[in-house]
Amino acid sequence: MIVMEPIGVVRTEAVKVPRHWTVSDVEGRLVIEERYREGLRDIKPGQKIVVLFHFDKSPTFSPDMLVQTPPHRREEIGVFSICSPRRPNPIGLSIVGVLNVDGSVIHVRGIDMLDGTPILDIKPHVLKATD
Amino acid sequence: MIVMEPIGVVRTEAVKVPRHWTVSDVEGRLVIEERYREGLRDIKPGQKIVVLFHFDKSPTFSPDMLVQTPPHRREEIGVFSICSPRRPNPIGLSIVGVLNVDGSVIHVRGIDMLDGTPILDIKPHVLKATD
């Protein structure tokens, strides 16, 4: 059993968010807890960052979710090949663009999370060194 | 409080693993629990996949880890801009190449996890649609 605590929360005024960050221009804020502020100091405008978050609205995973038909596809696909929020460990991953950092609040573009989504981690957007 | 359970475990014969998947050619296996097998059915050789895992050997996070000097760098960097295993929620992310899928075991190249590392999730390697 692995226990995690949110480091912050996603805030956005958007009521309807796009199905995926690859097709999102929605802006919002990553409101990180003040105690983690120093850890954000090298996040700069123009960067892309990886946000890991908790799909906190998702139902408990059950075997009927092992294959699912995504909304924009017409075929059933294995859960580990899609970005569905209904997965064994409900961790989401989005890559967003940093607009500005204000204290422990990161203004970003490319949100596909709902307002209030708990944030678990932020990582640099690293591309394969050999690319 | 968010509770997760591993979906499987990383296996590799490598005693010393590279510091990062971007510089790794190490091969290994993602041994996923049999009950999740159907969810793996669309993972194919040649694909790249995102593996989220638990840094289970990491110490509990403390404020002195908010900035760290990575082994290959000479400067202190905020924890959310580096891939250090010492982070508030010890989730790791690696992108590995699929060599073969054998039942619920995925043979991969590009391992930077230690043998025995608990796996939390596997996701498709999605690039920005507008890239």
PDB file of C-alpha atoms in Angstrom:
ATOM      1  CA  MET A   1       0.000   0.000   0.000  1.00  0.00           C
ATOM      2  CA  ILE A   2       1.426   3.341  -1.080  1.00  0.00           C
ATOM      3  CA  VAL A   3       0.089   6.510   0.489  1.00  0.00           C
ATOM      4  CA  MET A   4       0.327   9.899  -1.212  1.00  0.00           C
ATOM      5  CA  GLU A   5      -0.710  13.408  -0.258  1.00  0.00           C
ATOM      6  CA  PRO A   6      -1.562  16.166  -2.749  1.00  0.00           C
ATOM      7  CA  ILE A   7       1.034  18.920  -3.071  1.00  0.00           C
ATOM      8  CA  GLY A   8      -1.585  21.343  -4.373  1.00  0.00           C
ATOM      9  CA  VAL A   9      -4.672  21.741  -6.486  1.00  0.00           C
ATOM     10  CA  VAL A  10      -5.625  22.699 -10.048  1.00  0.00           C
ATOM     11  CA  ARG A  11      -7.729  25.839 -10.416  1.00  0.00           C
ATOM     12  CA  THR A  12      -9.479  26.822 -13.606  1.00  0.00           C
ATOM     13  CA  GLU A  13     -12.560  28.842 -14.450  1.00  0.00           C
ATOM     14  CA  ALA A  14     -13.294  26.540 -17.370  1.00  0.00           C
ATOM     15  CA  VAL A  15     -16.459  24.568 -16.716  1.00  0.00           C
ATOM     16  CA  LYS A  16     -15.887  22.214 -19.606  1.00  0.00           C
ATOM     17  CA  VAL A  17     -12.330  21.058 -20.087  1.00  0.00           C
ATOM     18  CA  PRO A  18     -10.999  19.400 -23.241  1.00  0.00           C
ATOM     19  CA  ARG A  19     -10.699  15.634 -23.259  1.00  0.00           C
ATOM     20  CA  HIS A  20      -6.926  15.825 -23.439  1.00  0.00           C
ATOM     21  CA  TRP A  21      -4.054  18.264 -22.941  1.00  0.00           C
ATOM     22  CA  THR A  22      -2.909  17.726 -26.535  1.00  0.00           C
ATOM     23  CA  VAL A  23      -6.004  19.584 -27.703  1.00  0.00           C
ATOM     24  CA  SER A  24      -6.335  22.103 -24.879  1.00  0.00           C
ATOM     25  CA  ASP A  25      -5.732  25.851 -24.783  1.00  0.00           C
ATOM     26  CA  VAL A  26      -7.467  26.208 -21.444  1.00  0.00           C
ATOM     27  CA  GLU A  27      -5.621  28.298 -18.909  1.00  0.00           C
ATOM     28  CA  GLY A  28      -5.532  27.693 -15.213  1.00  0.00           C
ATOM     29  CA  ARG A  29      -3.414  27.691 -12.107  1.00  0.00           C
ATOM     30  CA  LEU A  30      -1.477  25.050 -10.277  1.00  0.00           C
ATOM     31  CA  VAL A  31      -1.864  26.230  -6.702  1.00  0.00           C
ATOM     32  CA  ILE A  32       0.955  24.504  -4.854  1.00  0.00           C
ATOM     33  CA  GLU A  33       1.243  24.480  -1.085  1.00  0.00           C
ATOM     34  CA  GLU A  34       3.398  27.306   0.225  1.00  0.00           C
ATOM     35  CA  ARG A  35       5.755  24.874   1.963  1.00  0.00           C
ATOM     36  CA  TYR A  36       6.874  23.543  -1.449  1.00  0.00           C
ATOM     37  CA  ARG A  37       7.545  27.003  -2.908  1.00  0.00           C
ATOM     38  CA  GLU A  38      11.341  26.699  -2.899  1.00  0.00           C
ATOM     39  CA  GLY A  39      11.067  23.539  -4.996  1.00  0.00           C
ATOM     40  CA  LEU A  40       9.375  25.541  -7.765  1.00  0.00           C
ATOM     41  CA  ARG A  41      12.136  28.110  -8.133  1.00  0.00           C
ATOM     42  CA  ASP A  42      13.521  26.771 -11.420  1.00  0.00           C
ATOM     43  CA  ILE A  43      10.171  26.594 -13.194  1.00  0.00           C
ATOM     44  CA  LYS A  44      10.149  29.411 -15.739  1.00  0.00           C
ATOM     45  CA  PRO A  45       7.700  30.913 -18.244  1.00  0.00           C
ATOM     46  CA  GLY A  46       7.877  29.199 -21.613  1.00  0.00           C
ATOM     47  CA  GLN A  47       8.810  25.811 -20.173  1.00  0.00           C
ATOM     48  CA  LYS A  48       6.653  22.751 -20.522  1.00  0.00           C
ATOM     49  CA  ILE A  49       6.141  20.749 -17.373  1.00  0.00           C
ATOM     50  CA  VAL A  50       4.716  17.340 -16.604  1.00  0.00           C
ATOM     51  CA  VAL A  51       1.910  17.375 -14.060  1.00  0.00           C
ATOM     52  CA  LEU A  52       0.896  14.196 -12.294  1.00  0.00           C
ATOM     53  CA  PHE A  53      -2.483  14.403 -10.638  1.00  0.00           C
ATOM     54  CA  HIS A  54      -5.136  12.337  -8.937  1.00  0.00           C
ATOM     55  CA  PHE A  55      -8.266  11.435 -10.890  1.00  0.00           C
ATOM     56  CA  ASP A  56     -10.225  11.997  -7.698  1.00  0.00           C
ATOM     57  CA  LYS A  57     -13.636  11.715  -9.366  1.00  0.00           C
ATOM     58  CA  SER A  58     -12.977   8.298 -10.849  1.00  0.00           C
ATOM     59  CA  PRO A  59     -14.800   5.178  -9.705  1.00  0.00           C
ATOM     60  CA  THR A  60     -12.885   2.337  -8.116  1.00  0.00           C
ATOM     61  CA  PHE A  61     -11.296   0.226 -10.821  1.00  0.00           C
ATOM     62  CA  SER A  62     -13.084  -2.978 -11.777  1.00  0.00           C
ATOM     63  CA  PRO A  63     -12.245  -5.686 -14.346  1.00  0.00           C
ATOM     64  CA  ASP A  64     -14.828  -4.355 -16.843  1.00  0.00           C
ATOM     65  CA  MET A  65     -12.567  -1.299 -17.235  1.00  0.00           C
ATOM     66  CA  LEU A  66      -9.615  -3.341 -18.550  1.00  0.00           C
ATOM     67  CA  VAL A  67     -10.700  -2.437 -22.060  1.00  0.00           C
ATOM     68  CA  GLN A  68     -12.554   0.776 -22.788  1.00  0.00           C
ATOM     69  CA  THR A  69     -13.800   2.721 -25.799  1.00  0.00           C
ATOM     70  CA  PRO A  70     -12.392   6.277 -25.598  1.00  0.00           C
ATOM     71  CA  PRO A  71     -14.884   9.056 -26.496  1.00  0.00           C
ATOM     72  CA  HIS A  72     -13.073   9.996 -29.705  1.00  0.00           C
ATOM     73  CA  ARG A  73     -12.403   6.435 -30.900  1.00  0.00           C
ATOM     74  CA  ARG A  74     -14.665   3.673 -32.116  1.00  0.00           C
ATOM     75  CA  GLU A  75     -12.790   0.671 -30.823  1.00  0.00           C
ATOM     76  CA  GLU A  76     -12.146  -0.925 -27.488  1.00  0.00           C
ATOM     77  CA  ILE A  77      -8.583  -0.384 -26.305  1.00  0.00           C
ATOM     78  CA  GLY A  78      -6.642  -1.796 -23.373  1.00  0.00           C
ATOM     79  CA  VAL A  79      -6.580   0.619 -20.430  1.00  0.00           C
ATOM     80  CA  PHE A  80      -2.774   0.840 -20.442  1.00  0.00           C
ATOM     81  CA  SER A  81      -2.837   2.149 -24.022  1.00  0.00           C
ATOM     82  CA  ILE A  82      -5.260   5.005 -23.351  1.00  0.00           C
ATOM     83  CA  CYS A  83      -5.389   8.021 -21.045  1.00  0.00           C
ATOM     84  CA  SER A  84      -8.730   7.176 -19.430  1.00  0.00           C
ATOM     85  CA  PRO A  85      -9.259   8.385 -15.860  1.00  0.00           C
ATOM     86  CA  ARG A  86     -10.646   4.940 -15.007  1.00  0.00           C
ATOM     87  CA  ARG A  87      -7.465   2.970 -14.342  1.00  0.00           C
ATOM     88  CA  PRO A  88      -6.062   0.733 -11.582  1.00  0.00           C
ATOM     89  CA  ASN A  89      -4.161   3.614  -9.968  1.00  0.00           C
ATOM     90  CA  PRO A  90      -6.005   6.804 -10.901  1.00  0.00           C
ATOM     91  CA  ILE A  91      -2.982   8.923 -11.729  1.00  0.00           C
ATOM     92  CA  GLY A  92      -3.300  11.411 -14.564  1.00  0.00           C
ATOM     93  CA  LEU A  93      -0.471  12.923 -16.589  1.00  0.00           C
ATOM     94  CA  SER A  94      -0.654  16.172 -18.494  1.00  0.00           C
ATOM     95  CA  ILE A  95       1.991  18.300 -20.137  1.00  0.00           C
ATOM     96  CA  VAL A  96       1.202  21.982 -19.798  1.00  0.00           C
ATOM     97  CA  GLY A  97       2.950  25.206 -20.743  1.00  0.00           C
ATOM     98  CA  VAL A  98       4.105  27.603 -18.043  1.00  0.00           C
ATOM     99  CA  LEU A  99       2.841  31.156 -18.505  1.00  0.00           C
ATOM    100  CA  ASN A 100       4.051  32.647 -15.254  1.00  0.00           C
ATOM    101  CA  VAL A 101       5.081  31.680 -11.735  1.00  0.00           C
ATOM    102  CA  ASP A 102       3.765  33.814  -8.900  1.00  0.00           C
ATOM    103  CA  GLY A 103       5.055  32.593  -5.550  1.00  0.00           C
ATOM    104  CA  SER A 104       3.744  29.056  -5.254  1.00  0.00           C
ATOM    105  CA  VAL A 105       1.140  29.499  -7.991  1.00  0.00           C
ATOM    106  CA  ILE A 106       1.985  28.419 -11.539  1.00  0.00           C
ATOM    107  CA  HIS A 107      -0.143  29.893 -14.310  1.00  0.00           C
ATOM    108  CA  VAL A 108      -0.362  27.409 -17.151  1.00  0.00           C
ATOM    109  CA  ARG A 109      -1.991  26.741 -20.512  1.00  0.00           C
ATOM    110  CA  GLY A 110      -3.140  23.355 -21.736  1.00  0.00           C
ATOM    111  CA  ILE A 111      -5.281  22.253 -18.818  1.00  0.00           C
ATOM    112  CA  ASP A 112      -7.384  19.118 -19.179  1.00  0.00           C
ATOM    113  CA  MET A 113      -8.049  18.649 -15.491  1.00  0.00           C
ATOM    114  CA  LEU A 114     -11.189  19.648 -13.669  1.00  0.00           C
ATOM    115  CA  ASP A 115     -11.141  22.534 -11.211  1.00  0.00           C
ATOM    116  CA  GLY A 116     -10.151  21.166  -7.818  1.00  0.00           C
ATOM    117  CA  THR A 117      -8.063  18.258  -9.089  1.00  0.00           C
ATOM    118  CA  PRO A 118      -5.380  17.274  -6.541  1.00  0.00           C
ATOM    119  CA  ILE A 119      -1.815  17.567  -7.851  1.00  0.00           C
ATOM    120  CA  LEU A 120       0.675  14.841  -6.924  1.00  0.00           C
ATOM    121  CA  ASP A 121       3.887  15.915  -8.622  1.00  0.00           C
ATOM    122  CA  ILE A 122       5.483  18.262 -11.125  1.00  0.00           C
ATOM    123  CA  LYS A 123       8.398  17.085 -13.264  1.00  0.00           C
ATOM    124  CA  PRO A 124      10.509  18.629 -15.989  1.00  0.00           C
ATOM    125  CA  HIS A 125       9.437  17.770 -19.527  1.00  0.00           C
ATOM    126  CA  VAL A 126      12.443  15.724 -20.558  1.00  0.00           C
ATOM    127  CA  LEU A 127      12.772  14.501 -24.093  1.00  0.00           C
ATOM    128  CA  LYS A 128      14.868  11.534 -25.020  1.00  0.00           C
ATOM    129  CA  ALA A 129      18.503  12.646 -25.020  1.00  0.00           C
ATOM    130  CA  THR A 130      19.070  10.889 -28.315  1.00  0.00           C
ATOM    131  CA  ASP A 131      16.112  12.545 -30.052  1.00  0.00           C
TER     132      ASP A 131
ATOM    133  CA  MET B   1      -4.747  10.749   1.612  1.00  0.00           C
ATOM    134  CA  ILE B   2      -4.519   8.797  -1.618  1.00  0.00           C
ATOM    135  CA  VAL B   3      -3.833   5.085  -1.489  1.00  0.00           C
ATOM    136  CA  MET B   4      -2.312   3.154  -4.383  1.00  0.00           C
ATOM    137  CA  GLU B   5      -1.391  -0.454  -4.974  1.00  0.00           C
ATOM    138  CA  PRO B   6       1.318  -1.655  -7.350  1.00  0.00           C
ATOM    139  CA  ILE B   7       0.085  -3.281 -10.569  1.00  0.00           C
ATOM    140  CA  GLY B   8       3.350  -5.151 -10.961  1.00  0.00           C
ATOM    141  CA  VAL B   9       7.089  -5.002 -10.525  1.00  0.00           C
ATOM    142  CA  VAL B  10      10.209  -4.174 -12.570  1.00  0.00           C
ATOM    143  CA  ARG B  11      12.658  -7.024 -13.110  1.00  0.00           C
ATOM    144  CA  THR B  12      16.148  -6.556 -14.436  1.00  0.00           C
ATOM    145  CA  GLU B  13      19.412  -8.424 -14.080  1.00  0.00           C
ATOM    146  CA  ALA B  14      21.329  -5.139 -14.192  1.00  0.00           C
ATOM    147  CA  VAL B  15      22.938  -4.459 -10.832  1.00  0.00           C
ATOM    148  CA  LYS B  16      23.820  -0.895 -11.715  1.00  0.00           C
ATOM    149  CA  VAL B  17      21.178   1.020 -13.612  1.00  0.00           C
ATOM    150  CA  PRO B  18      21.779   4.291 -15.457  1.00  0.00           C
ATOM    151  CA  ARG B  19      20.794   7.493 -13.725  1.00  0.00           C
ATOM    152  CA  HIS B  20      18.076   8.187 -16.264  1.00  0.00           C
ATOM    153  CA  TRP B  21      16.082   6.451 -18.976  1.00  0.00           C
ATOM    154  CA  THR B  22      17.298   8.974 -21.555  1.00  0.00           C
ATOM    155  CA  VAL B  23      20.756   7.420 -21.310  1.00  0.00           C
ATOM    156  CA  SER B  24      19.769   3.789 -20.716  1.00  0.00           C
ATOM    157  CA  ASP B  25      19.995   0.735 -22.936  1.00  0.00           C
ATOM    158  CA  VAL B  26      19.324  -1.622 -20.051  1.00  0.00           C
ATOM    159  CA  GLU B  27      16.763  -4.309 -20.757  1.00  0.00           C
ATOM    160  CA  GLY B  28      14.311  -5.676 -18.279  1.00  0.00           C
ATOM    161  CA  ARG B  29      10.780  -6.850 -17.718  1.00  0.00           C
ATOM    162  CA  LEU B  30       7.645  -5.192 -16.464  1.00  0.00           C
ATOM    163  CA  VAL B  31       5.967  -8.092 -14.695  1.00  0.00           C
ATOM    164  CA  ILE B  32       2.344  -7.043 -14.440  1.00  0.00           C
ATOM    165  CA  GLU B  33      -0.190  -8.910 -12.332  1.00  0.00           C
ATOM    166  CA  GLU B  34      -2.087 -11.502 -14.323  1.00  0.00           C
ATOM    167  CA  ARG B  35      -5.450  -9.903 -13.487  1.00  0.00           C
ATOM    168  CA  TYR B  36      -4.460  -6.827 -15.551  1.00  0.00           C
ATOM    169  CA  ARG B  37      -3.390  -8.813 -18.609  1.00  0.00           C
ATOM    170  CA  GLU B  38      -6.339  -7.826 -20.798  1.00  0.00           C
ATOM    171  CA  GLY B  39      -5.471  -4.170 -20.246  1.00  0.00           C
ATOM    172  CA  LEU B  40      -2.083  -4.748 -21.898  1.00  0.00           C
ATOM    173  CA  ARG B  41      -3.452  -6.178 -25.140  1.00  0.00           C
ATOM    174  CA  ASP B  42      -2.747  -3.089 -27.263  1.00  0.00           C
ATOM    175  CA  ILE B  43       0.862  -2.695 -26.181  1.00  0.00           C
ATOM    176  CA  LYS B  44       2.996  -3.759 -29.144  1.00  0.00           C
ATOM    177  CA  PRO B  45       6.705  -4.217 -29.885  1.00  0.00           C
ATOM    178  CA  GLY B  46       8.305  -1.005 -31.126  1.00  0.00           C
ATOM    179  CA  GLN B  47       6.042   1.263 -29.105  1.00  0.00           C
ATOM    180  CA  LYS B  48       7.297   3.576 -26.424  1.00  0.00           C
ATOM    181  CA  ILE B  49       5.353   3.528 -23.197  1.00  0.00           C
ATOM    182  CA  VAL B  50       5.295   5.703 -20.115  1.00  0.00           C
ATOM    183  CA  VAL B  51       5.877   3.815 -16.885  1.00  0.00           C
ATOM    184  CA  LEU B  52       4.931   5.366 -13.562  1.00  0.00           C
ATOM    185  CA  PHE B  53       6.525   3.672 -10.603  1.00  0.00           C
ATOM    186  CA  HIS B  54       7.102   4.013  -6.892  1.00  0.00           C
ATOM    187  CA  PHE B  55      10.509   5.147  -5.658  1.00  0.00           C
ATOM    188  CA  ASP B  56      10.149   2.659  -2.834  1.00  0.00           C
ATOM    189  CA  LYS B  57      13.731   3.057  -1.602  1.00  0.00           C
ATOM    190  CA  SER B  58      13.471   6.816  -1.133  1.00  0.00           C
ATOM    191  CA  PRO B  59      13.540   8.459   2.281  1.00  0.00           C
ATOM    192  CA  THR B  60      10.531  10.411   3.503  1.00  0.00           C
ATOM    193  CA  PHE B  61      10.567  13.873   1.989  1.00  0.00           C
ATOM    194  CA  SER B  62      11.900  16.686   4.149  1.00  0.00           C
ATOM    195  CA  PRO B  63      12.307  20.437   3.477  1.00  0.00           C
ATOM    196  CA  ASP B  64      16.070  20.092   2.892  1.00  0.00           C
ATOM    197  CA  MET B  65      15.191  18.181  -0.295  1.00  0.00           C
ATOM    198  CA  LEU B  66      13.337  21.151  -1.848  1.00  0.00           C
ATOM    199  CA  VAL B  67      16.514  21.985  -3.745  1.00  0.00           C
ATOM    200  CA  GLN B  68      19.006  19.300  -4.703  1.00  0.00           C
ATOM    201  CA  THR B  69      22.181  18.978  -6.732  1.00  0.00           C
ATOM    202  CA  PRO B  70      21.695  16.187  -9.282  1.00  0.00           C
ATOM    203  CA  PRO B  71      24.686  13.829  -9.710  1.00  0.00           C
ATOM    204  CA  HIS B  72      25.476  15.045 -13.237  1.00  0.00           C
ATOM    205  CA  ARG B  73      24.984  18.754 -12.528  1.00  0.00           C
ATOM    206  CA  ARG B  74      26.936  21.253 -10.447  1.00  0.00           C
ATOM    207  CA  GLU B  75      24.124  23.470  -9.290  1.00  0.00           C
ATOM    208  CA  GLU B  76      21.244  23.213  -6.880  1.00  0.00           C
ATOM    209  CA  ILE B  77      17.918  22.866  -8.640  1.00  0.00           C
ATOM    210  CA  GLY B  78      14.352  22.921  -7.363  1.00  0.00           C
ATOM    211  CA  VAL B  79      12.970  19.413  -6.867  1.00  0.00           C
ATOM    212  CA  PHE B  80      10.119  19.975  -9.326  1.00  0.00           C
ATOM    213  CA  SER B  81      12.618  20.705 -12.117  1.00  0.00           C
ATOM    214  CA  ILE B  82      14.617  17.501 -11.686  1.00  0.00           C
ATOM    215  CA  CYS B  83      13.893  13.769 -11.772  1.00  0.00           C
ATOM    216  CA  SER B  84      15.290  12.987  -8.316  1.00  0.00           C
ATOM    217  CA  PRO B  85      13.721  10.045  -6.462  1.00  0.00           C
ATOM    218  CA  ARG B  86      13.585  12.213  -3.345  1.00  0.00           C
ATOM    219  CA  ARG B  87      10.357  14.145  -3.892  1.00  0.00           C
ATOM    220  CA  PRO B  88       7.141  14.875  -1.954  1.00  0.00           C
ATOM    221  CA  ASN B  89       5.272  12.039  -3.639  1.00  0.00           C
ATOM    222  CA  PRO B  90       7.896   9.479  -4.688  1.00  0.00           C
ATOM    223  CA  ILE B  91       6.501   8.728  -8.140  1.00  0.00           C
ATOM    224  CA  GLY B  92       8.975   8.031 -10.912  1.00  0.00           C
ATOM    225  CA  LEU B  93       8.369   8.369 -14.650  1.00  0.00           C
ATOM    226  CA  SER B  94      10.325   6.592 -17.339  1.00  0.00           C
ATOM    227  CA  ILE B  95       9.733   6.177 -21.038  1.00  0.00           C
ATOM    228  CA  VAL B  96      10.854   2.774 -22.244  1.00  0.00           C
ATOM    229  CA  GLY B  97      10.749   0.910 -25.538  1.00  0.00           C
ATOM    230  CA  VAL B  98       8.675  -2.249 -25.864  1.00  0.00           C
ATOM    231  CA  LEU B  99      10.622  -5.238 -27.172  1.00  0.00           C
ATOM    232  CA  ASN B 100       7.995  -7.900 -26.729  1.00  0.00           C
ATOM    233  CA  VAL B 101       4.849  -8.706 -24.777  1.00  0.00           C
ATOM    234  CA  ASP B 102       4.519 -12.206 -23.355  1.00  0.00           C
ATOM    235  CA  GLY B 103       1.247 -12.635 -21.499  1.00  0.00           C
ATOM    236  CA  SER B 104       1.360 -10.098 -18.723  1.00  0.00           C
ATOM    237  CA  VAL B 105       5.114  -9.580 -18.977  1.00  0.00           C
ATOM    238  CA  ILE B 106       6.437  -6.693 -21.076  1.00  0.00           C
ATOM    239  CA  HIS B 107      10.068  -6.922 -22.185  1.00  0.00           C
ATOM    240  CA  VAL B 108      11.492  -3.434 -22.476  1.00  0.00           C
ATOM    241  CA  ARG B 109      14.661  -1.474 -23.130  1.00  0.00           C
ATOM    242  CA  GLY B 110      15.634   1.759 -21.419  1.00  0.00           C
ATOM    243  CA  ILE B 111      15.258   0.768 -17.791  1.00  0.00           C
ATOM    244  CA  ASP B 112      16.466   3.170 -15.111  1.00  0.00           C
ATOM    245  CA  MET B 113      14.597   1.533 -12.245  1.00  0.00           C
ATOM    246  CA  LEU B 114      16.073  -0.878  -9.747  1.00  0.00           C
ATOM    247  CA  ASP B 115      15.099  -4.528  -9.778  1.00  0.00           C
ATOM    248  CA  GLY B 116      11.976  -4.925  -7.658  1.00  0.00           C
ATOM    249  CA  THR B 117      10.597  -1.434  -8.219  1.00  0.00           C
ATOM    250  CA  PRO B 118       6.789  -1.390  -7.832  1.00  0.00           C
ATOM    251  CA  ILE B 119       4.923  -0.260 -10.970  1.00  0.00           C
ATOM    252  CA  LEU B 120       1.924   2.031 -10.552  1.00  0.00           C
ATOM    253  CA  ASP B 121       0.722   2.641 -14.099  1.00  0.00           C
ATOM    254  CA  ILE B 122       1.512   2.292 -17.789  1.00  0.00           C
ATOM    255  CA  LYS B 123       0.373   4.941 -20.254  1.00  0.00           C
ATOM    256  CA  PRO B 124       0.742   5.473 -23.984  1.00  0.00           C
ATOM    257  CA  HIS B 125       3.573   7.783 -24.994  1.00  0.00           C
ATOM    258  CA  VAL B 126       1.530  10.635 -26.417  1.00  0.00           C
ATOM    259  CA  LEU B 127       3.233  13.557 -28.086  1.00  0.00           C
ATOM    260  CA  LYS B 128       1.612  16.937 -28.382  1.00  0.00           C
ATOM    261  CA  ALA B 129      -0.908  16.786 -31.223  1.00  0.00           C
ATOM    262  CA  THR B 130       0.295  20.111 -32.522  1.00  0.00           C
ATOM    263  CA  ASP B 131       3.975  19.152 -32.514  1.00  0.00           C
TER     264      ASP B 131
END
